[in-house]
Short mmCIF file of C-alpha atoms in Angstrom, two decimals:
data_model
loop_
_atom_site.label_atom_id
_atom_site.label_comp_id
_atom_site.label_asym_id
_atom_site.label_seq_id
_atom_site.Cartn_x
_atom_site.Cartn_y
_atom_site.Cartn_z
CA THR A 1 -7.80 4.17 7.47
CA PHE A 2 -5.53 2.64 10.08
CA PRO A 3 -7.83 -0.15 11.32
CA ASP A 4 -7.40 -2.83 13.96
CA PRO A 5 -5.92 -5.87 12.15
CA PHE A 6 -7.88 -8.39 14.27
CA PRO A 7 -5.25 -11.15 14.14
CA GLY A 8 -6.95 -14.52 14.15
CA ARG A 9 -10.42 -13.03 13.55
CA ILE A 10 -10.26 -12.08 9.89
CA ARG A 11 -14.02 -11.75 9.43
CA ARG A 12 -13.92 -8.78 11.84
CA ARG A 13 -11.35 -6.92 9.74
CA LEU A 14 -12.68 -3.78 8.05
CA THR A 15 -11.35 -5.18 4.77
CA ALA A 16 -13.13 -8.56 5.08
CA PRO A 17 -15.66 -9.34 2.31
CA GLY A 18 -18.70 -8.63 4.49
CA PHE A 19 -17.50 -5.10 5.24
CA LEU A 20 -16.29 -4.42 1.68
CA ASN A 21 -19.71 -5.40 0.31
CA ARG A 22 -21.33 -2.95 2.75
CA TYR A 23 -18.98 -0.16 1.64
CA ARG A 24 -19.80 -0.86 -2.00
CA LYS A 25 -23.46 -0.06 -1.32
CA ILE A 26 -22.58 3.47 -0.19
CA LEU A 27 -19.63 4.24 -2.48
CA ARG A 28 -20.08 6.05 -5.77
CA ASP A 29 -19.60 3.93 -8.89
CA SER A 30 -15.99 2.81 -9.07
CA GLY A 31 -15.24 4.30 -5.65
CA SER A 32 -11.92 3.43 -4.08
CA ILE A 33 -10.89 1.92 -0.77
CA CYS A 34 -7.67 3.05 0.95
CA LEU A 35 -5.85 1.06 3.61
CA LYS A 36 -2.90 2.25 5.68
CA THR A 37 -1.52 -0.21 8.21
CA ASP A 38 1.62 -1.31 10.00
CA ASP A 39 0.32 -4.89 10.03
CA VAL A 40 1.83 -6.83 7.12
CA ASP A 41 -0.69 -9.68 7.53
CA LEU A 42 -3.64 -7.29 7.16
CA TYR A 43 -1.99 -5.63 4.14
CA GLU A 44 -1.27 -8.97 2.44
CA PHE A 45 -4.76 -10.31 3.31
CA THR A 46 -6.39 -7.26 1.71
CA LEU A 47 -4.08 -7.27 -1.33
CA ASP A 48 -4.75 -10.99 -1.85
CA LEU A 49 -8.51 -10.41 -1.54
CA ALA A 50 -8.37 -7.59 -4.11
CA ASN A 51 -6.31 -9.70 -6.52
CA LYS A 52 -8.51 -12.81 -6.16
CA ASN A 53 -11.59 -10.69 -6.87
CA LYS A 54 -9.88 -9.00 -9.85
CA LEU A 55 -10.21 -5.50 -8.39
CA GLU A 56 -8.14 -2.74 -9.96
CA ILE A 57 -5.18 -1.88 -7.72
CA LEU A 58 -4.43 1.85 -7.98
CA ASP A 59 -1.61 2.16 -5.44
CA CYS A 60 0.30 -0.45 -3.50
CA THR A 61 3.43 -0.32 -1.34
CA ASN A 62 4.75 -2.07 1.74
CA ASP A 63 6.76 1.05 2.69
CA LEU A 64 4.65 4.17 2.23
CA TYR A 65 7.09 6.66 3.74
CA GLY A 66 10.01 5.13 1.84
CA SER A 67 8.20 5.65 -1.48
CA THR A 68 7.13 8.60 -3.61
CA LEU A 69 3.52 7.56 -3.09
CA LYS A 70 3.45 9.51 0.20
CA ASP A 71 3.59 12.74 -1.83
CA LYS A 72 0.22 11.90 -3.45
CA LEU A 73 -1.61 11.53 -0.13
CA PRO A 74 -2.85 14.13 2.36
CA PRO A 75 -0.39 14.51 5.27
CA ILE A 76 -2.82 13.05 7.81
CA GLN A 77 -1.69 10.45 10.33
CA THR A 78 -3.64 8.74 13.08
CA HIS A 79 -2.31 8.50 16.61
CA TYR A 80 -1.34 4.86 16.06
CA GLU A 81 0.29 5.57 12.73
CA GLU A 82 2.46 8.26 14.34
CA LYS A 83 3.30 5.87 17.17
CA PHE A 84 4.37 3.05 14.83
CA ILE A 85 6.39 5.39 12.60
CA ALA A 86 8.22 6.68 15.69
CA ALA A 87 8.97 3.05 16.60
CA GLY A 88 10.55 2.52 13.17
CA LYS A 89 7.80 0.34 11.70
CA LYS A 90 7.05 0.52 7.99
CA ILE A 91 3.58 1.58 6.97
CA CYS A 92 1.86 -0.30 4.15
CA PHE A 93 -0.61 1.40 1.82
CA LEU A 94 -3.14 -0.04 -0.61
CA ARG A 95 -5.79 1.67 -2.74
CA PHE A 96 -8.13 -0.23 -5.02
CA ILE A 97 -11.38 0.25 -6.93
CA LEU A 98 -14.35 -1.49 -5.33
CA ASP A 99 -16.62 -2.03 -8.34
CA ARG A 100 -18.11 -5.47 -7.62
CA ASP A 101 -19.25 -7.64 -4.75
CA ILE A 102 -16.54 -9.61 -3.00
CA ALA A 103 -16.77 -13.39 -2.72
CA PRO A 104 -17.20 -14.63 0.85
CA LEU A 105 -14.26 -16.20 2.62
CA LYS A 106 -14.07 -19.96 2.55
CA PRO A 107 -13.99 -21.59 5.99
CA ARG A 108 -10.56 -22.84 6.96
CA ILE A 109 -9.88 -26.18 8.53
CA VAL A 110 -7.69 -25.63 11.55
CA THR A 111 -5.70 -28.58 12.75
CA ALA A 112 -4.16 -28.70 16.17
CA MET A 113 -0.52 -29.62 16.26
CA ALA A 114 0.46 -32.36 18.66
CA ASN A 115 3.07 -31.41 21.21
#
């Protein structure tokens, strides 16, 4: 997928624990999740979530079209992916096995910085 990264609203991301747990209910046993994005924060958020939950990472790169991994994937690009590639942005790719429920996110304490 090439989802909206929802900066600042991580619970709305399609790779947030609530969504991943929903996907797990409809995936076959040991089904995999693929993420393609130009947003490094979304990529790192999802990679961190997979690592913290001890999910098996099958493929992982922060430069899909600069790696040999692109040859393993179908040559399908979304409108936004094409747009970001044309603008010279790197595309990140992550594929992992979703074989267990994902722990919910812990609330963050946000502190305002004084001017």
